[in-house]
Amino acid sequence: MGVEFIIGAVVVVVFIILCWWISTLNGLKKTQVKIEEASSGIDVALTKRYDVLTKMVQIAKSYAKFEKETILEAVKLRKGMTITEKNEAAAAMGEVQKSLNFLAENYPQLHANENYRQLQVAVMDVEEHLQGARRAYNSNVSTLNQKVVTFPTSIVAGVSGITRQAFFEAESEKRADVKMDLDI
């Protein structure tokens, strides 16, 4: 009974460790999939933002000569962007939005245009979706990063090559205080 019991106990312990390992690895993989899904959500929101801003530029062009190509190049989106590249694209589109708002202030008839106003509302809606997508992404990254650095999950992550992910961060200019120039 002694040798058979020891062999049986070792098999049970190895089986339990194997089940834990597989369960932990699956949890890490699921979190990675959630990060990919959230990243895709950011892509969708950035694409929608791009489309809405493009429409706003088209309307603005009917009221003033506007260099559409320059703006569109600044906000061009491509598949497979890293989070850093998405941050840069988001910053570029923020600049486009500022330019459009400035243009609308200089051309009151543009600002009064119903289509333009509807698109401004759409931009605000897209911005809210984009913020939500960023929050979801960062939440999932936080979950993965916590798992990757926590023992004993860190062992499974290290052996599997799963590493910490970068957070989607706000552009540095949006973290600073807003400086309002009200000179008329």
Backbone as numpy.savetxt, mean C-alpha at the origin, in Angstrom:
# Nx Ny Nz CAx CAy CAz Cx Cy Cz
8.87 -53.64 27.41 8.06 -52.45 27.41 8.92 -51.19 27.41
10.09 -51.20 27.93 10.93 -50.03 28.04 11.38 -49.48 26.70
11.90 -50.33 25.79 12.40 -49.87 24.49 11.23 -49.46 23.60
10.18 -50.24 23.59 9.02 -49.91 22.76 8.36 -48.61 23.22
8.31 -48.41 24.54 7.74 -47.19 25.08 8.56 -45.97 24.67
9.88 -46.09 24.77 10.77 -44.97 24.41 10.65 -44.66 22.92
10.64 -45.69 22.08 10.49 -45.48 20.63 9.14 -44.83 20.34
8.09 -45.30 20.96 6.76 -44.73 20.77 6.71 -43.28 21.22
7.32 -42.98 22.36 7.35 -41.61 22.88 8.11 -40.69 21.93
9.24 -41.17 21.41 10.04 -40.37 20.47 9.23 -40.10 19.20
8.54 -41.11 18.70 7.72 -40.94 17.49 6.62 -39.91 17.74
5.98 -39.99 18.90 4.91 -39.04 19.22 5.47 -37.62 19.33
6.62 -37.46 19.99 7.23 -36.13 20.14 7.63 -35.58 18.77
8.23 -36.42 17.92 8.62 -35.99 16.57 7.37 -35.61 15.78
6.31 -36.38 15.91 5.06 -36.08 15.20 4.48 -34.74 15.67
4.50 -34.50 16.97 3.98 -33.24 17.52 4.82 -32.06 17.02
6.14 -32.21 17.03 7.02 -31.14 16.54 6.78 -30.90 15.06
6.62 -31.96 14.29 6.37 -31.83 12.85 5.04 -31.12 12.60
4.01 -31.48 13.34 2.70 -30.81 13.19 2.81 -29.33 13.56
3.53 -29.02 14.64 3.71 -27.62 15.04 4.46 -26.86 13.94
5.52 -27.47 13.41 6.33 -26.83 12.36 5.47 -26.50 11.14
4.69 -27.48 10.71 3.83 -27.29 9.53 2.79 -26.21 9.81
2.18 -26.25 10.98 1.17 -25.26 11.34 1.78 -23.85 11.39
2.95 -23.73 11.97 3.62 -22.43 12.06 4.00 -21.92 10.68
4.54 -22.79 9.84 4.93 -22.39 8.48 3.69 -21.96 7.69
2.60 -22.70 7.83 1.36 -22.32 7.14 0.86 -20.96 7.62
0.97 -20.69 8.90 0.56 -19.39 9.43 1.40 -18.26 8.83
2.70 -18.48 8.72 3.57 -17.48 8.11 3.21 -17.27 6.64
2.97 -18.37 5.94 2.62 -18.27 4.51 1.28 -17.53 4.32
0.31 -17.81 5.18 -0.99 -17.12 5.10 -0.81 -15.62 5.30
0.04 -15.25 6.24 0.29 -13.84 6.48 0.97 -13.20 5.28
1.89 -13.92 4.64 2.52 -13.40 3.42 1.48 -13.18 2.32
0.53 -14.09 2.20 -0.52 -13.94 1.19 -1.38 -12.72 1.51
-1.67 -12.49 2.79 -2.44 -11.30 3.18 -1.68 -10.03 2.82
-0.36 -10.05 2.98 0.45 -8.88 2.61 0.37 -8.66 1.11
0.47 -9.72 0.33 0.36 -9.60 -1.13 -1.01 -9.06 -1.53
-2.05 -9.54 -0.85 -3.41 -9.07 -1.14 -3.54 -7.58 -0.81
-3.00 -7.18 0.33 -3.07 -5.77 0.71 -2.25 -4.91 -0.25
-1.12 -5.42 -0.70 -0.31 -4.70 -1.68 -1.08 -4.53 -2.98
-1.81 -5.55 -3.36 -2.66 -5.47 -4.55 -3.75 -4.42 -4.34
-4.29 -4.34 -3.14 -5.29 -3.32 -2.83 -4.72 -1.92 -2.99
-3.46 -1.74 -2.62 -2.80 -0.45 -2.83 -2.68 -0.18 -4.31
-2.29 -1.21 -5.08 -2.18 -1.05 -6.54 -3.52 -0.63 -7.15
-4.59 -1.28 -6.71 -5.92 -0.96 -7.24 -6.27 0.50 -6.92
-6.03 0.91 -5.68 -6.35 2.29 -5.29 -5.49 3.29 -6.05
-4.19 2.98 -6.23 -3.32 3.88 -6.98 -3.76 3.98 -8.44
-4.18 2.84 -9.01 -4.65 2.84 -10.39 -5.92 3.67 -10.52
-6.85 3.50 -9.58 -8.09 4.27 -9.61 -7.78 5.76 -9.45
-6.86 6.06 -8.57 -6.45 7.45 -8.36 -5.87 8.02 -9.65
-5.04 7.24 -10.31 -4.43 7.64 -11.58 -5.52 7.93 -12.61
-6.50 7.03 -12.71 -7.59 7.21 -13.68 -8.40 8.48 -13.39
-8.73 8.70 -12.12 -9.51 9.88 -11.76 -8.72 11.15 -12.04
-7.43 11.14 -11.67 -6.61 12.33 -11.92 -6.45 12.58 -13.41
-6.36 11.50 -14.20 -6.26 11.65 -15.65 -7.52 12.32 -16.19
-8.68 11.91 -15.70 -9.94 12.53 -16.13 -9.99 14.00 -15.72
-9.49 14.29 -14.52 -9.47 15.68 -14.08 -8.57 16.52 -14.99
-7.46 15.95 -15.40 -6.55 16.67 -16.31 -7.25 16.93 -17.63
-7.99 15.94 -18.13 -8.70 16.11 -19.41 -9.72 17.24 -19.32
-10.43 17.31 -18.21 -11.40 18.39 -18.04 -10.67 19.72 -17.91
-9.59 19.72 -17.16 -8.83 20.95 -16.98 -8.27 21.44 -18.31
-7.90 20.53 -19.19 -7.35 20.93 -20.49 -8.38 21.69 -21.31
-9.65 21.42 -21.11 -10.66 22.13 -21.89 -10.77 23.60 -21.44
-10.23 23.93 -20.27 -10.29 25.29 -19.76 -8.94 26.01 -19.82
-7.87 25.27 -19.87 -6.54 25.90 -19.90 -5.56 24.94 -20.54
-4.50 25.50 -21.10 -3.47 24.63 -21.68 -2.68 24.05 -20.51
-2.67 22.75 -20.46 -2.08 22.07 -19.32 -1.18 20.97 -19.85
0.00 20.83 -19.31 0.95 19.85 -19.82 0.61 18.46 -19.28
-0.30 17.80 -19.93 -0.79 16.50 -19.50 0.32 15.45 -19.49
1.16 15.44 -20.51 2.18 14.40 -20.62 3.14 14.43 -19.42
3.51 15.60 -18.99 4.42 15.73 -17.85 3.80 15.12 -16.61
2.53 15.45 -16.38 1.85 14.93 -15.20 1.67 13.42 -15.31
1.25 12.96 -16.45 1.00 11.53 -16.60 2.28 10.73 -16.44
3.40 11.26 -16.88 4.67 10.57 -16.69 5.01 10.47 -15.20
4.67 11.52 -14.47 4.98 11.55 -13.04 4.17 10.53 -12.26
2.99 10.16 -12.78 2.12 9.27 -12.03 1.96 7.91 -12.69
2.78 7.61 -13.68 2.65 6.34 -14.40 2.87 5.18 -13.43
1.95 4.23 -13.46 2.06 3.06 -12.59 2.48 1.84 -13.39
3.26 1.01 -12.78 3.68 -0.23 -13.42 3.46 -1.38 -12.46
3.22 -2.54 -13.02 3.05 -3.73 -12.19 4.38 -4.09 -11.55
4.32 -4.73 -10.42 5.52 -5.23 -9.76 6.31 -4.16 -9.02
5.67 -3.08 -8.65 6.38 -2.03 -7.92 6.67 -2.50 -6.50
7.81 -2.09 -5.98 8.11 -2.35 -4.58 7.35 -1.33 -3.75
7.32 -1.55 -2.46 6.64 -0.60 -1.57 7.29 0.77 -1.68
8.61 0.81 -1.81 9.30 2.10 -1.97 8.84 2.80 -3.23
8.73 2.05 -4.34 8.27 2.63 -5.60 6.81 3.08 -5.49
5.99 2.34 -4.76 4.60 2.74 -4.56 4.54 4.03 -3.74
5.43 4.14 -2.74 5.50 5.39 -1.97 5.83 6.55 -2.88
6.80 6.35 -3.79 7.20 7.40 -4.72 6.06 7.76 -5.67
5.35 6.74 -6.17 4.22 7.00 -7.07 3.12 7.76 -6.35
2.86 7.38 -5.10 1.84 8.07 -4.32 2.23 9.54 -4.11
3.51 9.78 -3.86 3.98 11.16 -3.68 3.81 11.95 -4.98
4.14 11.33 -6.11 4.02 12.01 -7.40 2.56 12.35 -7.69
1.65 11.43 -7.38 0.24 11.70 -7.63 -0.29 12.77 -6.69
0.27 12.84 -5.49 -0.10 13.92 -4.59 0.27 15.27 -5.17
1.42 15.33 -5.83 1.84 16.57 -6.48 0.90 16.93 -7.63
0.46 15.92 -8.37 -0.49 16.16 -9.46 -1.78 16.74 -8.90
-2.24 16.16 -7.82 -3.48 16.64 -7.21 -3.33 18.09 -6.76
-2.18 18.43 -6.18 -1.95 19.82 -5.78 -1.99 20.74 -6.99
-1.37 20.31 -8.09 -1.36 21.12 -9.31 -2.78 21.34 -9.84
-3.59 20.29 -9.79 -4.96 20.41 -10.27 -5.77 21.35 -9.38
-5.56 21.26 -8.08 -6.27 22.16 -7.17 -5.85 23.60 -7.42
-4.57 23.83 -7.66 -4.08 25.17 -7.97 -4.71 25.68 -9.26
-4.77 24.80 -10.26 -5.36 25.18 -11.54 -6.83 25.55 -11.36
-7.54 24.78 -10.55 -8.96 25.05 -10.32 -9.15 26.40 -9.63
-8.22 26.75 -8.74 -8.32 28.05 -8.07 -8.11 29.19 -9.06
-7.25 28.99 -10.04 -6.95 30.04 -11.01 -8.00 30.14 -12.11
-8.80 29.09 -12.27 -9.83 29.08 -13.30 -11.17 28.77 -12.63
-11.86 29.78 -12.11 -13.12 29.55 -11.38 -14.14 28.77 -12.20
-14.17 28.99 -13.51 -15.15 28.27 -14.33 -14.85 26.76 -14.33
-13.58 26.40 -14.19 -13.23 24.98 -14.09 -13.72 24.42 -12.75
-13.49 25.17 -11.70 -13.91 24.73 -10.37 -15.43 24.59 -10.29
-16.15 25.40 -11.05 -17.61 25.36 -11.05 -18.15 24.23 -11.92
-17.32 23.65 -12.76 -17.75 22.58 -13.65 -18.19 21.36 -12.84
-19.40 20.88 -13.12 -19.97 19.77 -12.35 -19.13 18.50 -12.46
-18.66 18.20 -13.66 -17.83 17.00 -13.84 -16.56 17.10 -13.00
-15.97 18.27 -12.99 -14.75 18.47 -12.22 -15.02 18.29 -10.73
-16.14 18.83 -10.26 -16.48 18.68 -8.84 -16.74 17.22 -8.49
-17.41 16.50 -9.38 -17.66 15.08 -9.13 -16.34 14.32 -9.06
-15.41 14.69 -9.92 -14.10 14.03 -9.88 -13.33 14.37 -8.62
-13.49 15.59 -8.11 -12.85 15.94 -6.85 -13.39 15.07 -5.72
-14.69 14.83 -5.72 -15.30 13.94 -4.73 -14.76 12.53 -4.91
-14.62 12.11 -6.17 -14.07 10.77 -6.45 -12.64 10.65 -5.95
-11.86 11.71 -6.10 -10.47 11.69 -5.61 -10.46 11.52 -4.10
-11.35 12.22 -3.40 -11.41 12.07 -1.95 -11.79 10.64 -1.57
-12.72 10.05 -2.31 -13.12 8.67 -2.07 -11.95 7.72 -2.30
-11.23 7.94 -3.39 -10.08 7.10 -3.70 -9.01 7.24 -2.62
-8.81 8.46 -2.14 -7.83 8.69 -1.08 -8.19 7.90 0.17
-9.48 7.86 0.50 -9.92 7.07 1.66 -9.66 5.59 1.45
-9.95 5.09 0.24 -9.67 3.68 -0.06 -8.18 3.40 0.00
-7.39 4.32 -0.51 -5.94 4.15 -0.49 -5.42 4.12 0.94
-5.94 4.98 1.79 -5.54 4.96 3.19 -5.92 3.64 3.85
-7.11 3.15 3.53 -7.54 1.85 4.07 -6.65 0.72 3.60
-6.28 0.75 2.32 -5.40 -0.29 1.78 -4.03 -0.22 2.44
-3.54 0.98 2.67 -2.25 1.14 3.35 -2.32 0.61 4.78
-3.43 0.92 5.47 -3.58 0.43 6.84 -3.63 -1.10 6.87
-4.37 -1.69 5.93 -4.45 -3.16 5.87 -3.08 -3.76 5.59
-2.35 -3.16 4.66 -1.01 -3.64 4.33 -0.11 -3.58 5.57
-0.09 -2.41 6.22 0.78 -2.24 7.38 0.39 -3.16 8.53
-0.90 -3.41 8.69 -1.36 -4.34 9.73 -0.84 -5.74 9.46
-0.95 -6.18 8.21 -0.46 -7.52 7.86 1.06 -7.61 7.96
1.75 -6.55 7.57 3.22 -6.53 7.70 3.59 -6.61 9.18
2.87 -5.87 10.02 3.14 -5.90 11.45 2.96 -7.31 12.01
1.89 -7.97 11.60 1.64 -9.34 12.06 2.78 -10.27 11.65
3.18 -10.19 10.38 4.28 -11.04 9.90 5.57 -10.71 10.64
5.90 -9.44 10.76 7.14 -9.05 11.42 7.18 -9.52 12.87
6.04 -9.46 13.54 5.98 -9.95 14.92 6.25 -11.45 14.97
5.68 -12.18 14.03 5.91 -13.63 13.99 7.36 -13.95 13.67
7.95 -13.20 12.75 9.31 -13.48 12.30 10.33 -13.26 13.43
10.06 -12.32 14.32 11.03 -12.03 15.37 10.71 -12.72 16.70
9.61 -13.44 16.78 9.20 -14.07 18.03 9.62 -15.54 18.06
10.27 -15.92 19.15 10.67 -17.31 19.33 9.44 -18.12 19.72
9.26 -19.30 19.25 10.08 -20.14 18.38 9.74 -20.00 16.89
8.75 -19.16 16.57 8.37 -18.99 15.16 9.53 -18.45 14.34
10.41 -17.70 14.99 11.56 -17.14 14.27 12.45 -18.24 13.70
12.48 -19.39 14.34 13.28 -20.51 13.83 12.69 -21.00 12.51
11.38 -21.20 12.48 10.71 -21.66 11.26 10.89 -20.62 10.16
10.72 -19.34 10.50 10.87 -18.27 9.51 12.28 -18.24 8.96
13.27 -18.36 9.83 14.66 -18.33 9.39 15.01 -19.48 8.47
14.59 -20.67 8.83 14.86 -21.85 8.00 14.12 -21.75 6.66
12.93 -21.15 6.68 12.11 -21.05 5.46 12.46 -19.83 4.61
13.34 -18.98 5.11 13.73 -17.79 4.34 12.71 -16.67 4.39
11.82 -16.70 5.36 10.81 -15.65 5.50 11.41 -14.55 6.37
11.42 -13.32 5.84 12.05 -12.21 6.53 11.05 -11.10 6.79
11.49 -10.12 7.57 10.65 -8.96 7.86 10.36 -8.19 6.58
9.20 -7.56 6.52 8.78 -6.78 5.36 8.79 -5.30 5.73
8.89 -4.46 4.70 8.88 -3.00 4.91 7.45 -2.48 5.01
7.26 -1.51 5.88 5.96 -0.86 6.01 5.78 0.17 4.90
4.53 0.44 4.55 4.20 1.52 3.63 4.22 2.79 4.47
5.12 3.71 4.15 5.29 4.91 4.97 4.79 6.15 4.24
4.38 7.11 5.02 3.93 8.39 4.46 5.13 9.15 3.91
4.88 9.94 2.87 5.94 10.76 2.33 6.39 11.74 3.41
7.67 12.06 3.42 8.23 12.91 4.47 7.54 14.28 4.52
7.16 14.83 3.36 6.52 16.15 3.36 5.14 16.10 4.00
4.48 14.95 3.99 3.16 14.86 4.61 3.26 14.67 6.12
4.46 14.34 6.62 4.65 14.21 8.06 4.96 15.56 8.70
5.42 16.50 7.90 5.78 17.82 8.41 4.53 18.68 8.59
4.68 19.74 9.40 3.58 20.68 9.57 3.24 21.34 8.24
1.97 21.61 8.04 1.53 22.29 6.82 1.86 23.77 6.96
2.54 24.30 5.96 2.85 25.73 5.94 1.88 26.40 4.99
1.08 27.28 5.52 0.06 27.92 4.70 0.52 29.33 4.35
0.61 29.58 3.05 0.97 30.91 2.56 -0.31 31.59 2.11
-0.76 32.56 2.88 -2.02 33.23 2.59 -1.82 34.62 2.02
-0.63 34.86 1.45 -0.39 36.16 0.82 -1.30 36.32 -0.38
-1.98 37.43 -0.45 -2.90 37.68 -1.56 -2.34 38.75 -2.45
